[in-house]
Short mmCIF file of C-alpha atoms in Angstrom, two decimals:
data_model
loop_
_atom_site.label_atom_id
_atom_site.label_comp_id
_atom_site.label_asym_id
_atom_site.label_seq_id
_atom_site.Cartn_x
_atom_site.Cartn_y
_atom_site.Cartn_z
CA MET H 117 -127.21 -63.94 88.62
CA LYS H 118 -125.95 -65.96 91.82
CA THR H 119 -122.70 -64.98 93.46
CA THR H 120 -120.59 -65.79 96.68
CA GLY H 121 -120.07 -62.62 97.58
CA VAL H 122 -120.36 -58.37 96.56
CA ILE H 123 -118.72 -55.84 97.58
CA VAL H 124 -120.18 -52.61 96.96
CA GLY H 125 -117.78 -49.74 96.88
CA ALA H 126 -114.09 -50.23 94.96
CA GLY H 127 -112.23 -47.58 96.59
CA ILE H 128 -109.93 -48.48 98.87
CA ILE H 129 -111.47 -50.29 101.44
CA GLY H 130 -113.47 -52.41 99.07
CA SER H 131 -110.34 -52.90 96.96
CA ALA H 132 -108.60 -53.89 99.82
CA ILE H 133 -111.27 -56.36 101.13
CA ALA H 134 -111.12 -57.82 98.05
CA TYR H 135 -107.45 -58.61 98.26
CA GLU H 136 -107.92 -60.10 101.08
CA LEU H 137 -110.75 -62.07 100.68
CA SER H 138 -109.15 -63.54 97.65
CA ARG H 139 -105.59 -64.34 99.40
CA GLN H 140 -108.33 -66.53 101.66
CA GLY H 141 -109.59 -68.02 98.86
CA ILE H 142 -113.17 -66.67 97.78
CA ASN H 143 -113.12 -65.99 94.35
CA ASP H 144 -116.34 -65.84 93.61
CA LEU H 145 -116.18 -62.47 94.10
CA HIS H 146 -117.76 -58.93 92.50
CA VAL H 147 -116.88 -55.68 93.59
CA ILE H 148 -119.73 -52.80 91.93
CA ASP H 149 -119.07 -49.02 91.62
CA PRO H 150 -120.66 -46.40 89.69
CA ASP H 151 -116.88 -44.49 88.46
CA LEU H 152 -114.34 -47.03 89.13
CA GLU H 153 -111.12 -44.56 87.86
CA GLY H 154 -113.56 -41.59 88.69
CA PRO H 155 -112.28 -38.18 89.58
CA LEU H 156 -114.71 -37.96 92.90
CA SER H 157 -113.33 -41.35 94.59
CA SER H 158 -112.33 -40.45 97.95
CA THR H 159 -109.22 -42.81 97.52
CA GLU H 160 -108.38 -40.38 94.59
CA ARG H 161 -108.69 -37.43 96.73
CA ASN H 162 -106.80 -38.68 99.56
CA ALA H 163 -103.97 -36.02 100.46
CA GLY H 164 -101.67 -39.73 100.68
CA GLY H 165 -100.36 -39.62 104.40
CA VAL H 166 -99.59 -42.68 106.41
CA ARG H 167 -98.77 -43.12 109.94
CA HIS H 168 -99.13 -44.90 113.52
CA LEU H 169 -100.07 -42.18 115.93
CA TRP H 170 -103.79 -42.26 116.65
CA GLN H 171 -105.62 -42.07 120.26
CA GLN H 172 -107.58 -45.11 120.26
CA PRO H 173 -106.26 -48.33 120.23
CA ILE H 174 -107.86 -49.78 117.60
CA ASN H 175 -106.97 -47.30 114.97
CA ARG H 176 -103.13 -47.97 115.83
CA GLU H 177 -103.67 -51.35 115.17
CA LEU H 178 -105.07 -50.87 112.15
CA ALA H 179 -102.67 -49.02 110.91
CA LYS H 180 -99.78 -50.83 112.55
CA HIS H 181 -100.77 -53.76 110.33
CA SER H 182 -101.64 -51.64 107.28
CA ILE H 183 -98.58 -49.90 107.51
CA SER H 184 -96.42 -53.56 107.81
CA LEU H 185 -98.16 -54.55 104.33
CA PHE H 186 -97.03 -51.41 102.82
CA GLU H 187 -93.66 -51.45 104.29
CA LYS H 188 -92.92 -54.89 101.92
CA LEU H 189 -94.27 -53.09 98.93
CA LYS H 190 -92.63 -50.37 98.74
CA SER H 191 -91.42 -49.64 95.71
CA GLU H 192 -94.95 -50.67 93.92
CA ILE H 193 -97.20 -48.58 95.80
CA GLY H 194 -95.13 -45.88 95.98
CA PHE H 195 -94.97 -45.65 99.65
CA ASN H 196 -91.88 -43.14 100.98
CA GLN H 197 -91.14 -43.30 105.18
CA THR H 198 -89.90 -39.63 105.08
CA GLY H 199 -91.56 -39.10 108.57
CA TYR H 200 -94.43 -37.28 109.81
CA LEU H 201 -93.32 -33.91 111.59
CA TRP H 202 -95.96 -32.30 114.64
CA LEU H 203 -95.13 -29.30 115.43
CA PHE H 204 -96.22 -27.69 119.01
CA GLY H 205 -96.96 -23.69 120.33
CA LYS H 206 -95.64 -22.55 123.41
CA GLY H 207 -98.85 -22.69 125.48
CA GLU H 208 -99.49 -26.35 123.79
CA GLU H 209 -96.49 -28.45 125.72
CA LYS H 210 -99.12 -30.36 127.88
CA ALA H 211 -100.94 -31.60 124.57
CA GLY H 212 -97.63 -32.32 123.45
CA GLU H 213 -96.33 -34.19 125.91
CA ASP H 214 -99.77 -36.17 126.22
CA MET H 215 -99.13 -37.30 122.57
CA LEU H 216 -95.45 -38.29 122.77
CA SER H 217 -96.09 -40.19 126.15
CA ARG H 218 -98.88 -42.25 124.00
CA THR H 219 -96.03 -42.95 121.60
CA ARG H 220 -93.99 -44.30 124.56
CA SER H 221 -96.64 -46.13 126.03
CA HIS H 222 -97.50 -48.04 122.46
CA ASN H 223 -94.01 -48.44 121.78
CA LEU H 224 -94.22 -46.19 118.68
CA ASN H 225 -91.27 -45.08 117.40
CA TYR H 226 -91.76 -41.50 117.32
CA GLU H 227 -89.00 -38.48 119.19
CA LYS H 228 -89.21 -35.59 120.44
CA LEU H 229 -87.34 -32.41 118.79
CA SER H 230 -86.49 -29.25 120.30
CA VAL H 231 -86.54 -25.82 118.13
CA SER H 232 -83.03 -26.32 117.25
CA GLU H 233 -83.32 -29.86 116.01
CA ILE H 234 -86.60 -28.81 113.97
CA ARG H 235 -84.45 -25.62 112.53
CA SER H 236 -81.39 -28.55 111.76
CA ARG H 237 -83.78 -31.00 110.06
CA TYR H 238 -86.20 -28.84 108.24
CA PRO H 239 -83.77 -25.84 108.06
CA PHE H 240 -86.54 -24.10 105.41
CA MET H 241 -89.03 -23.64 108.92
CA ASP H 242 -87.04 -20.13 110.16
CA LYS H 243 -89.87 -18.51 111.78
CA THR H 244 -90.07 -20.35 115.13
CA ASP H 245 -90.47 -18.23 117.58
CA ASP H 246 -93.98 -19.22 118.39
CA LEU H 247 -92.81 -23.10 118.80
CA ALA H 248 -91.91 -25.19 121.73
CA PHE H 249 -91.05 -28.83 120.46
CA ALA H 250 -92.09 -31.00 117.67
CA ILE H 251 -92.46 -35.05 117.40
CA PHE H 252 -91.18 -36.48 114.80
CA GLY H 253 -92.10 -40.35 113.58
CA PRO H 254 -89.59 -41.46 110.97
CA LYS H 255 -91.69 -44.74 110.05
CA ASP H 256 -94.37 -42.69 108.94
CA GLY H 257 -94.97 -41.05 105.37
CA LEU H 258 -96.39 -40.50 102.16
CA ILE H 259 -98.21 -42.74 99.75
CA ASN H 260 -99.81 -43.22 96.22
CA SER H 261 -103.36 -44.09 96.82
CA ASN H 262 -104.14 -44.67 93.83
CA GLY H 263 -101.41 -46.87 93.59
CA LEU H 264 -102.04 -48.70 96.55
CA LYS H 265 -105.79 -49.18 95.17
CA GLN H 266 -104.70 -50.55 92.20
CA TYR H 267 -102.34 -52.94 93.57
CA PHE H 268 -105.13 -54.38 95.45
CA ARG H 269 -107.18 -54.70 92.45
CA ASN H 270 -104.78 -56.20 90.48
CA GLU H 271 -103.94 -58.86 92.81
CA ALA H 272 -107.55 -59.48 93.38
CA LYS H 273 -108.54 -59.88 89.71
CA GLN H 274 -105.55 -62.06 88.94
CA ARG H 275 -107.24 -64.62 91.19
CA GLY H 276 -110.63 -64.23 89.50
CA VAL H 277 -112.33 -61.58 91.11
CA LEU H 278 -114.48 -59.27 88.77
CA PHE H 279 -114.73 -55.64 89.30
CA HIS H 280 -117.98 -54.18 87.78
CA ASP H 281 -117.89 -50.35 86.41
CA ARG H 282 -120.75 -47.91 85.62
CA HIS H 283 -123.03 -50.27 87.94
CA VAL H 284 -124.86 -48.33 90.77
CA VAL H 285 -126.25 -50.63 93.61
CA HIS H 286 -130.02 -49.12 94.76
CA SER H 287 -131.20 -51.45 97.36
CA VAL H 288 -129.66 -54.45 99.23
CA LYS H 289 -131.65 -56.93 101.19
CA ASP H 290 -131.25 -59.31 103.47
CA THR H 291 -133.02 -63.15 103.51
CA PRO H 292 -133.08 -66.48 104.80
CA THR H 293 -131.23 -67.96 102.68
CA GLY H 294 -128.65 -65.02 101.58
CA ALA H 295 -129.09 -61.17 100.06
CA GLU H 296 -130.78 -60.05 97.32
CA LEU H 297 -129.73 -56.87 94.84
CA SER H 298 -131.08 -54.44 92.97
CA ILE H 299 -128.57 -52.60 90.51
CA SER H 300 -128.56 -50.76 87.35
CA THR H 301 -125.87 -49.63 84.78
CA VAL H 302 -124.93 -45.96 84.30
CA THR H 303 -124.24 -45.32 80.45
CA SER H 304 -121.70 -42.54 80.54
CA ASP H 305 -119.11 -40.85 82.91
CA VAL H 306 -121.63 -37.67 83.36
CA ALA H 307 -123.88 -39.91 84.92
CA ALA H 308 -121.98 -41.85 87.00
CA GLN H 309 -120.42 -38.37 88.03
CA ASP H 310 -124.45 -37.32 88.74
CA HIS H 311 -124.69 -40.50 90.98
CA LEU H 312 -121.93 -39.76 93.29
CA LYS H 313 -123.08 -36.16 93.77
CA SER H 314 -126.54 -36.73 94.17
CA PRO H 315 -126.66 -40.48 95.34
CA GLN H 316 -130.26 -40.13 96.36
CA ASN H 317 -131.65 -39.39 93.13
CA LEU H 318 -130.98 -42.48 91.41
CA LEU H 319 -131.08 -44.30 94.44
CA SER H 320 -134.84 -43.46 94.78
CA LYS H 321 -135.79 -45.70 91.46
CA PRO H 322 -135.78 -49.26 91.34
CA GLY H 323 -132.65 -51.28 89.89
CA THR H 324 -132.95 -53.45 86.30
CA LEU H 325 -130.94 -55.98 87.34
CA GLN H 326 -131.59 -58.56 90.29
CA TRP H 327 -128.31 -59.99 92.15
CA LYS H 328 -128.13 -62.43 94.61
CA ALA H 329 -125.36 -63.50 97.24
CA ASP H 330 -124.35 -65.79 99.91
CA PHE H 331 -123.02 -62.30 101.52
CA VAL H 332 -122.67 -58.35 101.29
CA ILE H 333 -120.19 -56.01 101.99
CA LEU H 334 -120.80 -52.29 102.20
CA ALA H 335 -117.68 -50.83 101.78
CA ALA H 336 -118.54 -47.25 99.81
CA GLY H 337 -117.90 -44.91 102.42
CA ALA H 338 -119.98 -41.89 102.64
CA TRP H 339 -122.15 -43.62 100.12
CA CYS H 340 -123.32 -46.28 102.14
CA ARG H 341 -125.51 -43.67 103.96
CA GLU H 342 -128.58 -44.31 100.95
CA LEU H 343 -128.50 -47.96 101.36
CA LEU H 344 -127.99 -48.57 104.84
CA ILE H 345 -131.15 -45.76 105.45
CA PRO H 346 -133.87 -48.83 104.63
CA LEU H 347 -131.81 -51.57 106.97
CA ILE H 348 -131.16 -49.07 109.93
CA LYS H 349 -133.39 -45.91 110.70
CA ASN H 350 -130.17 -43.61 111.00
CA PRO H 351 -127.36 -44.88 109.65
CA LEU H 352 -125.11 -42.12 111.83
CA ILE H 353 -122.34 -41.31 109.11
CA GLU H 354 -121.88 -37.90 107.03
CA PRO H 355 -120.13 -36.73 104.43
CA ILE H 356 -118.25 -34.37 105.13
CA ARG H 357 -115.94 -31.67 102.56
CA ARG H 358 -112.30 -31.91 102.83
CA GLN H 359 -110.78 -29.27 100.82
CA ILE H 360 -106.91 -29.62 99.66
CA ILE H 361 -104.78 -27.19 97.53
CA LEU H 362 -101.73 -27.83 95.21
CA PHE H 363 -99.47 -24.74 94.89
CA LYS H 364 -95.89 -24.17 93.61
CA ALA H 365 -93.63 -22.33 95.79
CA GLU H 366 -91.16 -19.43 94.40
CA ASN H 367 -87.02 -20.97 94.45
CA PHE H 368 -88.25 -23.74 96.98
CA ASP H 369 -88.26 -27.41 96.62
CA MET H 370 -89.98 -30.10 99.33
CA THR H 371 -89.03 -33.05 97.95
CA PRO H 372 -86.48 -34.21 100.55
CA TYR H 373 -89.39 -34.07 103.65
CA GLY H 374 -92.14 -35.27 104.36
CA MET H 375 -95.55 -34.51 106.07
CA VAL H 376 -95.88 -31.12 108.15
CA VAL H 377 -98.31 -30.75 110.49
CA ASP H 378 -98.38 -27.11 111.54
CA THR H 379 -99.15 -25.43 115.15
CA SER H 380 -102.18 -23.86 113.07
CA ARG H 381 -103.05 -27.76 111.87
CA VAL H 382 -102.38 -26.93 108.10
CA TYR H 383 -100.68 -29.97 106.97
CA PHE H 384 -98.55 -29.63 103.75
CA HIS H 385 -96.18 -32.15 102.46
CA PRO H 386 -94.42 -32.27 98.68
CA GLU H 387 -96.24 -33.57 95.67
CA GLY H 388 -94.80 -34.30 92.57
CA GLY H 389 -92.37 -31.07 92.56
CA ASN H 390 -94.90 -29.27 94.29
CA ILE H 391 -96.43 -28.57 97.80
CA LEU H 392 -99.69 -30.24 98.79
CA ALA H 393 -101.73 -28.15 101.85
CA GLY H 394 -105.04 -28.75 103.54
CA LEU H 395 -106.93 -27.86 106.48
CA VAL H 396 -110.08 -29.39 108.64
CA LEU H 397 -112.46 -26.55 108.67
CA LYS H 398 -114.78 -27.11 112.18
CA ASN H 399 -117.86 -25.21 110.17
CA GLU H 400 -117.79 -27.46 107.52
CA ARG H 401 -121.56 -28.36 106.72
CA PRO H 402 -122.73 -32.31 105.51
CA GLY H 403 -122.74 -32.79 102.15
CA PHE H 404 -122.07 -34.05 98.82
CA ASN H 405 -119.89 -30.96 97.88
CA PHE H 406 -116.61 -31.64 95.75
CA ASP H 407 -115.54 -27.94 95.15
CA VAL H 408 -113.05 -25.95 96.75
CA ASP H 409 -114.20 -22.40 97.81
CA ASN H 410 -112.29 -19.30 96.21
CA ASP H 411 -110.91 -17.96 99.58
CA PHE H 412 -109.69 -21.28 101.19
CA PHE H 413 -105.93 -20.59 99.74
CA GLU H 414 -105.49 -16.97 101.07
CA SER H 415 -107.72 -16.94 103.98
CA HIS H 416 -106.57 -20.08 105.28
CA ILE H 417 -103.33 -21.68 103.65
CA TRP H 418 -101.22 -19.00 102.74
CA PRO H 419 -101.19 -17.16 105.47
CA ALA H 420 -100.20 -20.11 107.78
CA LEU H 421 -97.09 -21.10 105.94
CA TYR H 422 -96.23 -17.25 105.68
CA GLU H 423 -96.11 -17.14 109.36
CA ARG H 424 -93.70 -20.67 109.15
CA SER H 425 -91.11 -20.36 106.71
CA SER H 426 -89.65 -17.62 104.71
CA SER H 427 -89.39 -20.23 101.86
CA LEU H 428 -93.14 -20.21 101.49
CA GLU H 429 -93.74 -16.46 101.70
CA ARG H 430 -93.81 -16.18 97.51
CA LEU H 431 -96.68 -19.37 96.63
CA LYS H 432 -98.67 -19.92 93.06
CA PRO H 433 -101.69 -22.17 93.80
CA LEU H 434 -102.27 -24.46 90.94
CA THR H 435 -105.56 -26.31 91.55
CA GLY H 436 -107.39 -27.71 94.81
CA TRP H 437 -110.26 -30.27 94.81
CA GLY H 438 -112.51 -31.62 97.32
CA GLY H 439 -112.93 -34.58 99.15
CA LEU H 440 -115.05 -36.82 101.00
CA TYR H 441 -114.69 -38.08 104.30
CA SER H 442 -117.70 -40.26 105.70
CA TYR H 443 -117.88 -38.97 109.53
CA THR H 444 -119.37 -41.16 112.25
CA PRO H 445 -120.04 -39.65 115.81
CA ASP H 446 -116.92 -40.31 117.30
CA THR H 447 -115.03 -40.29 113.88
CA SER H 448 -114.10 -43.66 114.26
CA GLY H 449 -114.83 -46.13 111.52
CA ILE H 450 -117.62 -49.21 111.48
CA LEU H 451 -117.09 -52.56 110.76
CA GLY H 452 -118.86 -55.42 111.60
CA LYS H 453 -122.05 -57.34 110.72
CA ILE H 454 -125.35 -54.93 110.38
CA PRO H 455 -127.54 -55.40 112.77
CA GLY H 456 -130.15 -57.76 112.52
CA ALA H 457 -129.10 -59.09 109.25
CA ASN H 458 -127.24 -62.52 108.72
CA HIS H 459 -125.65 -61.71 105.22
CA LEU H 460 -124.83 -58.36 105.22
CA TYR H 461 -121.48 -56.63 106.55
CA GLU H 462 -120.40 -53.18 106.64
CA CYS H 463 -117.02 -51.64 106.29
CA HIS H 464 -116.82 -48.27 105.86
CA SER H 465 -116.70 -44.31 107.49
CA PHE H 466 -112.71 -44.53 108.55
CA THR H 467 -112.87 -40.52 108.68
CA GLY H 468 -110.04 -40.17 106.62
CA ARG H 469 -107.80 -42.95 107.65
CA GLY H 470 -109.42 -45.25 104.80
CA VAL H 471 -105.83 -45.49 103.20
CA MET H 472 -103.80 -46.05 106.14
CA GLN H 473 -106.07 -48.53 107.77
CA SER H 474 -107.13 -50.27 104.30
CA TYR H 475 -105.63 -53.68 105.20
CA GLY H 476 -106.05 -53.94 108.72
CA ALA H 477 -109.25 -53.31 108.15
CA ALA H 478 -109.84 -55.72 105.39
CA LEU H 479 -107.85 -58.43 107.42
CA CYS H 480 -110.79 -57.76 110.10
CA MET H 481 -113.55 -57.92 107.90
CA SER H 482 -112.34 -61.30 106.31
CA GLU H 483 -111.85 -63.21 109.46
CA LEU H 484 -115.38 -62.11 110.36
CA LEU H 485 -116.82 -63.34 107.48
CA LEU H 486 -114.69 -66.44 106.95
CA LYS H 487 -113.99 -67.09 110.94
CA GLY H 488 -117.08 -65.66 112.36
CA ARG H 489 -114.70 -64.05 114.87
CA PHE H 490 -111.88 -62.10 114.85
CA GLU H 491 -108.42 -62.90 115.44
CA THR H 492 -105.45 -60.44 115.13
CA ILE H 493 -107.43 -57.72 115.40
CA ASP H 494 -109.68 -57.85 118.04
CA ALA H 495 -112.22 -55.11 116.26
CA GLN H 496 -115.42 -55.99 117.25
CA CYS H 497 -115.29 -52.21 119.55
CA LEU H 498 -116.15 -50.98 116.19
CA SER H 499 -119.61 -52.12 115.75
CA ARG H 500 -121.91 -49.88 115.43
CA ASP H 501 -123.93 -51.21 118.73
CA ARG H 502 -121.33 -48.45 120.24
CA PHE H 503 -123.54 -45.60 119.31
CA LEU H 504 -126.82 -47.43 121.17
CA SER H 505 -128.51 -45.61 123.90
CA GLY H 506 -126.48 -46.72 127.07
CA ASN H 507 -123.66 -47.50 125.57
CA GLU H 508 -121.66 -44.33 125.70
CA SER H 509 -118.37 -46.13 127.68
CA LYS H 510 -118.05 -48.01 124.33
CA LEU H 511 -117.74 -44.93 121.65
CA LEU H 512 -113.88 -44.43 120.32
CA PRO H 513 -113.76 -40.82 120.24
CA GLU H 514 -110.18 -39.96 117.78
CA GLY H 515 -109.05 -36.44 117.62
CA LEU H 516 -105.89 -36.80 115.95
CA HIS H 517 -107.55 -35.68 112.51
CA ILE H 518 -106.10 -33.32 110.22
#
């Protein structure tokens, strides 16, 4: 089959790119995914937070342009600007002041809250002796990640973009006249999920379908790694599990509030009448792991919340899951043309920021593809060339992960 363009990966990034390219008139476009609606998608397993505040300017710009779109579509995509509250303990004052200074220097709408103001706005937080202050971002909030993805997809479909379920890309090649893809189909949900859990097993076999395209964009997050290995010796991305727990608090409804980032760096927010919480475990090993450790809730989540609020002392875990972040060495995304290729592009590994940076990233990719340059946001810094030896000064270390 011959087509104008193929996007590999139909998660939030791939769907956003399809949306923006179709807006720009590219309608002969195909989006390929082994499991369009499957439960292992990083978009489906996202915590749903959206914020403007990041250390690196490019990450702030991608978020700003994305949130600007979300604000226009609030009711359609379930975007609630209930705010982000960052708590800083005694001894963390410098880190908090540095963060606040960063928000002010970039004209971000954040404010500093004293301990008394924290207790006034969040009366359920009654254990505050260890706190110094908080930073609050009223224009940040929570979003229905799946709702946003479906919005991007539906808009793209209305303009003629085709989404292909249960399609697995085995290899991608750059040729003088375009790109070539080797593809196969899987016949069941089980087979699709087996591929997502162990992509190297299926990709080691040849595909049965051969497609040709004017361009291909790899946008499959952590699953890009196996496709990149034949093109780049070291793709520099790793799948890292992030665990999330959904639980109920006895006689407490958190619905009126937004995201809270505790001093322990446990984050929590209301979710469908319950509460969702997560935490980065620094010793997490790379791998396609979607389970939750048996002791994750009792060892990490519950103790931190118990120390913060009397309302969070009696908790009943309901369910939990693991989702994948695709990590780069500096924990910022990769966006640009694949080195040495003329028709292959990549846009992935935003390390948990995929939802909140999705539209900004799609805008950059569409400009690079159609105009050969970035205009709205200068995203040249996201090229993987920054990882070459001697380019250490171009790295984009991003530390504001939760």
